[in-house]
Amino acid sequence: MIFPLARKRTKMSLKAFHLIFVTLLTALSFGFTAWAFTNGHPMMGALGIVAAILVIYYGFYFLKKLKKISYL
Amino acid sequence: MEIPYNVQPRPDTGLYNSKLGIWLFLASEVMLFGGLFSAYILLRVGAEPGYWPHGWLDVRFGTLNTILLALSAITTLLAWVACKVGEFGKFKFFHACTIVLALTFLGVKMYEYHDKWIHYEIKLADGTFADGHMESAVYVDKSGKELESHSYRGNGFTEVTDGVTNSYQLASVTIDGRIVKDETLLYDLRSQKNIPRDPVTITADKITSMENYGPWHNTFLAIYFTLTGLHALHILGGTFVIGYMWGPGSKMWKTNREQFTNRIEVSGLFWHFVDLVWIFLFPVLYLT
């Protein structure tokens, strides 16, 4: 094999980009929650917490899938 | 002659041609949006104290659009996965979901734009300011005939009816809003959530100037419309591409399954970039 390292490294795939997206979405959810509570929007703050939990759960679920399914 | 690495990745880069192409394109897009974000920062730090708007955008709509785009990123990924495992029916379903979510996003955005379009700031002769959404404008012609319009058509206009030309002049406008003494009170709306808004009728002789909340109104709205308008155009463009892949472009599934799957991945990369831009736009424009 001429380029063994190239085969191992991340190939800028949709799955890698999706993980970056999920990470930033998590950060946004926490930021939104902080904004909502400091600006007197408790309902929106609650929505932010729920969103953050869901996004984190989804992120780990997605990572688990990544491990199990090699073609991803 | 067959073009090399059109479907299979090149061994040294690990990328097939269209993936390399989309990443180069996305790099140029980063520079485009990066420049506009820089413009936003410079406009904001250069604004006179008290004259940078806060609370002008409805966070509920921004939140809704964030949820829509986040869901569309997931459906885009699932559409690609469905292609990978050879489930064409699921691909069709997930891509249809992406299209519906994208169109809903654009619908919400259009509603927000319309809300700004019918929102007016009116400078009055006594030095006060009226601010609110246009309810109606009454025009009169030379004979005193009144014409009520639900939109502001300038200080006057001419209309030809049955070969007869009529010139109308503005008589009064009615807005759903309020009158304030100091213009700066209109800039920071964060602490003014519960201010009552009532119909206010103003006669034309009391109006010094009036302007809607279009991109020309101030630098905040200029950069808001530029950033979100450009982003919405990207959403529209992405929707066309995804729509093509979902419709006529999906014929390729029968002839070249691998290349079709690559195309779905490339369109998904673009879609994720557009979603990522929104992840930055939302807090910058709506929350700060």
Short mmCIF file of C-alpha atoms in Angstrom, two decimals:
data_model
loop_
_atom_site.label_atom_id
_atom_site.label_comp_id
_atom_site.label_asym_id
_atom_site.label_seq_id
_atom_site.Cartn_x
_atom_site.Cartn_y
_atom_site.Cartn_z
CA MET A 1 0.00 0.00 0.00
CA ILE A 2 1.45 3.33 -1.03
CA PHE A 3 -0.46 5.59 1.36
CA PRO A 4 -1.28 3.60 4.50
CA LEU A 5 -1.93 6.67 6.69
CA ALA A 6 -4.37 8.18 4.23
CA ARG A 7 -6.64 5.19 4.61
CA LYS A 8 -6.72 5.51 8.38
CA ARG A 9 -7.40 9.20 8.79
CA THR A 10 -10.84 10.81 8.67
CA LYS A 11 -11.84 11.48 5.11
CA MET A 12 -13.88 14.61 5.67
CA SER A 13 -17.05 12.57 5.51
CA LEU A 14 -20.61 13.52 6.29
CA LYS A 15 -20.43 11.53 9.52
CA ALA A 16 -17.45 13.59 10.75
CA PHE A 17 -19.17 16.84 9.79
CA HIS A 18 -22.33 15.65 11.51
CA LEU A 19 -20.42 15.08 14.75
CA ILE A 20 -19.05 18.63 14.59
CA PHE A 21 -22.58 19.87 13.98
CA VAL A 22 -23.96 17.92 16.95
CA THR A 23 -21.16 19.25 19.19
CA LEU A 24 -21.91 22.85 18.22
CA LEU A 25 -25.64 22.26 18.60
CA THR A 26 -24.99 21.05 22.15
CA ALA A 27 -22.98 24.20 22.87
CA LEU A 28 -25.79 26.31 21.41
CA SER A 29 -28.38 24.52 23.55
CA PHE A 30 -26.41 25.29 26.72
CA GLY A 31 -25.78 28.87 25.62
CA PHE A 32 -29.46 29.32 24.80
CA THR A 33 -30.41 27.94 28.24
CA ALA A 34 -28.04 30.39 29.96
CA TRP A 35 -29.40 33.28 27.87
CA ALA A 36 -33.02 32.33 28.61
CA PHE A 37 -32.58 32.12 32.39
CA THR A 38 -30.55 35.33 32.64
CA ASN A 39 -33.07 37.24 30.53
CA GLY A 40 -36.20 36.11 32.34
CA HIS A 41 -37.50 33.43 29.96
CA PRO A 42 -37.82 30.33 32.19
CA MET A 43 -39.94 28.40 29.66
CA MET A 44 -37.33 28.89 26.98
CA GLY A 45 -34.65 27.93 29.49
CA ALA A 46 -36.49 24.67 30.16
CA LEU A 47 -36.73 24.10 26.41
CA GLY A 48 -32.97 24.69 26.17
CA ILE A 49 -32.26 22.08 28.87
CA VAL A 50 -34.52 19.53 27.17
CA ALA A 51 -32.85 20.29 23.82
CA ALA A 52 -29.38 19.91 25.34
CA ILE A 53 -30.28 16.53 26.89
CA LEU A 54 -31.81 15.30 23.63
CA VAL A 55 -28.85 16.45 21.54
CA ILE A 56 -26.34 14.85 23.92
CA TYR A 57 -28.34 11.61 23.96
CA TYR A 58 -28.54 11.67 20.18
CA GLY A 59 -24.81 12.40 19.92
CA PHE A 60 -23.88 9.37 22.04
CA TYR A 61 -26.44 7.22 20.22
CA PHE A 62 -24.89 8.32 16.95
CA LEU A 63 -21.36 7.59 18.19
CA LYS A 64 -22.49 4.12 19.31
CA LYS A 65 -23.89 3.49 15.85
CA LEU A 66 -20.62 4.68 14.38
CA LYS A 67 -18.74 2.01 16.31
CA LYS A 68 -21.13 -0.76 15.39
CA ILE A 69 -21.54 0.04 11.74
CA SER A 70 -18.24 0.15 9.95
CA TYR A 71 -19.53 1.56 6.66
CA LEU A 72 -20.53 4.75 8.40
CA MET B 1 -12.02 7.73 -21.38
CA GLU B 2 -13.15 7.30 -17.78
CA ILE B 3 -12.45 10.12 -15.35
CA PRO B 4 -10.36 8.72 -12.48
CA TYR B 5 -11.58 8.97 -8.85
CA ASN B 6 -15.05 9.98 -9.92
CA VAL B 7 -16.57 7.35 -7.65
CA GLN B 8 -13.74 5.72 -5.72
CA PRO B 9 -11.60 7.91 -3.41
CA ARG B 10 -8.11 8.83 -4.45
CA PRO B 11 -5.67 6.86 -2.24
CA ASP B 12 -3.53 9.81 -1.14
CA THR B 13 -6.32 12.24 -0.23
CA GLY B 14 -9.00 9.72 0.63
CA LEU B 15 -11.49 11.85 -1.30
CA TYR B 16 -13.38 11.29 -4.51
CA ASN B 17 -13.59 14.21 -6.95
CA SER B 18 -16.90 15.73 -5.98
CA LYS B 19 -16.05 15.57 -2.28
CA LEU B 20 -12.83 17.47 -2.90
CA GLY B 21 -14.84 19.95 -4.96
CA ILE B 22 -17.49 20.54 -2.30
CA TRP B 23 -14.86 21.06 0.42
CA LEU B 24 -13.08 23.65 -1.74
CA PHE B 25 -16.43 25.32 -2.33
CA LEU B 26 -17.22 25.26 1.39
CA ALA B 27 -13.84 26.85 2.10
CA SER B 28 -14.82 29.77 -0.15
CA GLU B 29 -18.17 29.91 1.63
CA VAL B 30 -16.42 30.17 5.00
CA MET B 31 -14.59 33.22 3.65
CA LEU B 32 -17.84 34.75 2.36
CA PHE B 33 -19.76 34.35 5.61
CA GLY B 34 -16.63 35.09 7.64
CA GLY B 35 -16.35 38.46 5.90
CA LEU B 36 -19.99 39.26 6.63
CA PHE B 37 -19.66 38.22 10.28
CA SER B 38 -16.62 40.52 10.51
CA ALA B 39 -18.72 43.31 9.02
CA TYR B 40 -21.35 42.66 11.68
CA ILE B 41 -18.77 42.90 14.48
CA LEU B 42 -17.31 46.13 13.10
CA LEU B 43 -20.74 47.70 12.64
CA ARG B 44 -21.73 46.73 16.15
CA VAL B 45 -18.63 47.99 17.94
CA GLY B 46 -18.74 51.15 15.82
CA ALA B 47 -22.37 51.95 16.66
CA GLU B 48 -23.14 54.98 18.81
CA PRO B 49 -23.92 54.01 22.41
CA GLY B 50 -27.62 53.25 22.78
CA TYR B 51 -28.22 53.00 19.05
CA TRP B 52 -27.60 49.28 18.49
CA PRO B 53 -30.95 47.45 18.49
CA HIS B 54 -31.67 44.78 21.08
CA GLY B 55 -34.75 42.60 21.16
CA TRP B 56 -35.91 43.53 17.66
CA LEU B 57 -36.16 39.93 16.49
CA ASP B 58 -38.61 37.39 17.85
CA VAL B 59 -36.56 34.68 19.59
CA ARG B 60 -39.47 32.22 19.28
CA PHE B 61 -39.20 32.23 15.48
CA GLY B 62 -35.41 31.98 15.62
CA THR B 63 -35.69 29.00 17.99
CA LEU B 64 -38.27 27.33 15.78
CA ASN B 65 -36.02 27.74 12.74
CA THR B 66 -33.04 26.36 14.68
CA ILE B 67 -35.05 23.24 15.57
CA LEU B 68 -36.16 22.85 11.94
CA LEU B 69 -32.60 23.04 10.62
CA ALA B 70 -31.24 20.71 13.31
CA LEU B 71 -33.88 18.12 12.37
CA SER B 72 -33.11 18.58 8.67
CA ALA B 73 -29.41 17.87 9.35
CA ILE B 74 -30.42 14.56 10.94
CA THR B 75 -32.75 13.61 8.08
CA THR B 76 -30.02 14.46 5.54
CA LEU B 77 -27.64 12.12 7.33
CA LEU B 78 -30.27 9.39 7.56
CA ALA B 79 -30.97 9.73 3.82
CA TRP B 80 -27.27 9.12 3.12
CA VAL B 81 -27.19 6.14 5.53
CA ALA B 82 -30.28 4.72 3.79
CA CYS B 83 -28.41 4.89 0.49
CA LYS B 84 -25.41 3.19 2.06
CA VAL B 85 -27.51 0.23 3.20
CA GLY B 86 -29.43 0.10 -0.07
CA GLU B 87 -32.83 1.16 1.27
CA PHE B 88 -34.08 3.44 -1.46
CA GLY B 89 -37.56 3.84 0.06
CA LYS B 90 -36.12 5.15 3.30
CA PHE B 91 -33.85 7.50 1.37
CA LYS B 92 -36.91 8.92 -0.39
CA PHE B 93 -38.71 9.39 2.91
CA PHE B 94 -35.83 11.10 4.74
CA HIS B 95 -35.01 13.39 1.84
CA ALA B 96 -38.68 14.36 1.54
CA CYS B 97 -38.57 15.24 5.25
CA THR B 98 -35.52 17.43 4.61
CA ILE B 99 -37.32 19.28 1.82
CA VAL B 100 -40.43 19.86 3.97
CA LEU B 101 -38.30 21.12 6.88
CA ALA B 102 -36.33 23.44 4.58
CA LEU B 103 -39.49 24.89 3.03
CA THR B 104 -40.99 25.42 6.49
CA PHE B 105 -37.81 27.25 7.52
CA LEU B 106 -38.15 29.54 4.49
CA GLY B 107 -41.82 30.11 5.28
CA VAL B 108 -41.00 31.22 8.82
CA LYS B 109 -38.23 33.46 7.49
CA MET B 110 -40.61 35.06 4.99
CA TYR B 111 -43.07 35.74 7.80
CA GLU B 112 -40.31 37.44 9.80
CA TYR B 113 -39.32 39.55 6.80
CA HIS B 114 -42.94 40.54 6.21
CA ASP B 115 -43.23 41.56 9.87
CA LYS B 116 -40.29 43.92 9.43
CA TRP B 117 -41.63 45.17 6.10
CA ILE B 118 -44.90 46.42 7.58
CA HIS B 119 -43.22 47.83 10.71
CA TYR B 120 -42.80 51.62 10.50
CA GLU B 121 -41.00 54.28 12.44
CA ILE B 122 -42.64 57.66 11.94
CA LYS B 123 -40.98 60.93 12.92
CA LEU B 124 -43.61 63.43 13.95
CA ALA B 125 -43.62 67.21 13.63
CA ASP B 126 -43.56 67.69 17.41
CA GLY B 127 -40.25 65.77 17.69
CA THR B 128 -41.79 62.53 18.99
CA PHE B 129 -41.72 59.14 17.26
CA ALA B 130 -44.53 56.74 16.41
CA ASP B 131 -43.58 53.11 16.01
CA GLY B 132 -45.68 50.14 15.02
CA HIS B 133 -47.14 47.90 12.36
CA MET B 134 -49.08 49.43 9.50
CA GLU B 135 -52.81 48.95 9.77
CA SER B 136 -54.01 51.21 7.00
CA ALA B 137 -53.24 54.38 5.06
CA VAL B 138 -55.97 56.73 3.83
CA TYR B 139 -55.46 58.68 0.60
CA VAL B 140 -57.67 61.42 -0.89
CA ASP B 141 -57.90 62.71 -4.45
CA LYS B 142 -58.68 66.30 -5.51
CA SER B 143 -62.43 65.75 -5.32
CA GLY B 144 -62.09 64.57 -1.73
CA LYS B 145 -62.73 60.91 -2.56
CA GLU B 146 -61.07 58.66 0.02
CA LEU B 147 -59.19 55.49 -0.70
CA GLU B 148 -58.11 53.19 2.11
CA SER B 149 -55.05 51.08 1.53
CA HIS B 150 -53.71 48.35 3.80
CA SER B 151 -50.17 49.23 2.81
CA TYR B 152 -48.28 52.51 2.69
CA ARG B 153 -47.96 53.64 -0.94
CA GLY B 154 -45.82 56.71 -0.40
CA ASN B 155 -46.99 60.27 0.12
CA GLY B 156 -48.98 60.17 -3.08
CA PHE B 157 -49.67 58.07 -6.16
CA THR B 158 -51.66 58.18 -9.38
CA GLU B 159 -54.12 55.57 -10.50
CA VAL B 160 -55.77 55.18 -13.89
CA THR B 161 -59.33 53.85 -13.71
CA ASP B 162 -61.45 53.57 -16.89
CA GLY B 163 -59.12 55.97 -18.71
CA VAL B 164 -59.36 58.60 -15.96
CA THR B 165 -56.18 59.52 -14.08
CA ASN B 166 -56.61 60.21 -10.38
CA SER B 167 -53.89 61.65 -8.15
CA TYR B 168 -54.10 60.63 -4.51
CA GLN B 169 -52.37 62.29 -1.58
CA LEU B 170 -51.75 60.75 1.82
CA ALA B 171 -54.30 61.91 4.39
CA SER B 172 -53.52 59.73 7.40
CA VAL B 173 -51.94 56.47 8.52
CA THR B 174 -53.02 54.11 11.27
CA ILE B 175 -50.46 51.93 12.97
CA ASP B 176 -50.71 49.37 15.73
CA GLY B 177 -48.05 50.71 18.04
CA ARG B 178 -47.12 53.57 20.34
CA ILE B 179 -45.64 57.05 20.48
CA VAL B 180 -42.36 57.72 22.31
CA LYS B 181 -40.56 60.97 23.08
CA ASP B 182 -37.04 59.66 22.70
CA GLU B 183 -35.94 57.59 19.70
CA THR B 184 -33.46 55.58 21.80
CA LEU B 185 -36.47 54.00 23.60
CA LEU B 186 -37.15 52.17 20.34
CA TYR B 187 -33.70 50.58 20.26
CA ASP B 188 -33.55 48.43 23.37
CA LEU B 189 -36.79 46.49 23.59
CA ARG B 190 -35.52 43.82 25.99
CA SER B 191 -37.01 45.53 29.04
CA GLN B 192 -40.12 46.81 27.24
CA LYS B 193 -41.88 43.53 26.55
CA ASN B 194 -45.16 44.48 28.19
CA ILE B 195 -45.65 47.95 26.73
CA PRO B 196 -49.22 48.11 25.37
CA ARG B 197 -49.71 48.64 21.68
CA ASP B 198 -52.83 50.38 20.45
CA PRO B 199 -54.07 51.65 17.10
CA VAL B 200 -52.65 55.16 16.56
CA THR B 201 -53.95 57.35 13.72
CA ILE B 202 -51.66 60.12 12.52
CA THR B 203 -52.68 62.75 9.99
CA ALA B 204 -50.28 63.47 7.12
CA ASP B 205 -49.55 67.07 8.23
CA LYS B 206 -48.03 65.73 11.48
CA ILE B 207 -45.65 63.34 9.71
CA THR B 208 -42.11 64.59 9.09
CA SER B 209 -40.79 61.30 7.73
CA MET B 210 -41.65 57.63 7.85
CA GLU B 211 -39.71 54.53 7.00
CA ASN B 212 -40.29 50.82 7.34
CA TYR B 213 -37.87 48.39 8.97
CA GLY B 214 -36.20 47.42 5.70
CA PRO B 215 -32.46 47.02 5.18
CA TRP B 216 -32.17 50.79 4.62
CA HIS B 217 -33.52 51.65 8.09
CA ASN B 218 -30.23 51.22 9.99
CA THR B 219 -27.00 49.22 9.93
CA PHE B 220 -28.42 46.46 12.14
CA LEU B 221 -31.24 45.75 9.71
CA ALA B 222 -28.86 46.09 6.76
CA ILE B 223 -26.55 43.38 8.08
CA TYR B 224 -29.51 41.32 9.36
CA PHE B 225 -31.14 41.19 5.93
CA THR B 226 -27.79 40.61 4.20
CA LEU B 227 -26.75 37.73 6.46
CA THR B 228 -30.12 36.01 6.73
CA GLY B 229 -31.00 36.74 3.10
CA LEU B 230 -27.78 35.16 1.87
CA HIS B 231 -28.33 32.24 4.22
CA ALA B 232 -31.92 31.84 2.99
CA LEU B 233 -30.64 31.79 -0.62
CA HIS B 234 -28.31 28.97 0.37
CA ILE B 235 -31.25 27.10 1.90
CA LEU B 236 -33.23 27.66 -1.29
CA GLY B 237 -30.34 26.48 -3.48
CA GLY B 238 -29.78 23.43 -1.26
CA THR B 239 -33.49 22.62 -1.39
CA PHE B 240 -33.41 22.68 -5.21
CA VAL B 241 -30.42 20.32 -5.27
CA ILE B 242 -31.94 17.96 -2.68
CA GLY B 243 -35.27 18.17 -4.53
CA TYR B 244 -33.53 17.20 -7.77
CA MET B 245 -31.80 14.26 -6.07
CA TRP B 246 -35.12 13.20 -4.60
CA GLY B 247 -36.97 13.54 -7.93
CA PRO B 248 -35.47 13.21 -11.42
CA GLY B 249 -31.90 12.78 -10.18
CA SER B 250 -32.81 9.62 -8.28
CA LYS B 251 -32.91 7.66 -11.56
CA MET B 252 -29.16 7.27 -11.11
CA TRP B 253 -29.88 4.85 -8.26
CA LYS B 254 -30.64 2.20 -10.90
CA THR B 255 -27.60 2.86 -13.07
CA ASN B 256 -24.81 3.87 -10.68
CA ARG B 257 -25.73 3.34 -7.05
CA GLU B 258 -22.31 4.25 -5.63
CA GLN B 259 -22.03 7.56 -7.46
CA PHE B 260 -25.57 8.44 -6.46
CA THR B 261 -24.72 7.75 -2.80
CA ASN B 262 -21.67 10.01 -3.18
CA ARG B 263 -23.90 12.76 -4.54
CA ILE B 264 -26.17 12.44 -1.52
CA GLU B 265 -23.14 12.73 0.75
CA VAL B 266 -21.90 15.84 -1.08
CA SER B 267 -25.31 17.54 -0.91
CA GLY B 268 -25.43 16.54 2.78
CA LEU B 269 -22.07 18.22 3.39
CA PHE B 270 -23.39 21.44 1.85
CA TRP B 271 -26.57 21.18 3.91
CA HIS B 272 -24.61 20.70 7.11
CA PHE B 273 -22.53 23.77 6.33
CA VAL B 274 -25.67 25.86 5.83
CA ASP B 275 -27.04 24.54 9.12
CA LEU B 276 -23.75 25.34 10.83
CA VAL B 277 -23.94 28.95 9.61
CA TRP B 278 -27.37 29.22 11.22
CA ILE B 279 -25.96 27.87 14.51
CA PHE B 280 -23.81 31.03 14.55
CA LEU B 281 -26.40 33.40 13.08
CA PHE B 282 -29.08 32.58 15.62
CA PRO B 283 -27.25 33.62 18.82
CA VAL B 284 -25.51 36.55 17.15
CA LEU B 285 -28.66 38.13 15.72
CA TYR B 286 -31.44 36.97 18.03
CA LEU B 287 -29.89 36.58 21.47
CA THR B 288 -27.34 39.39 21.80
#
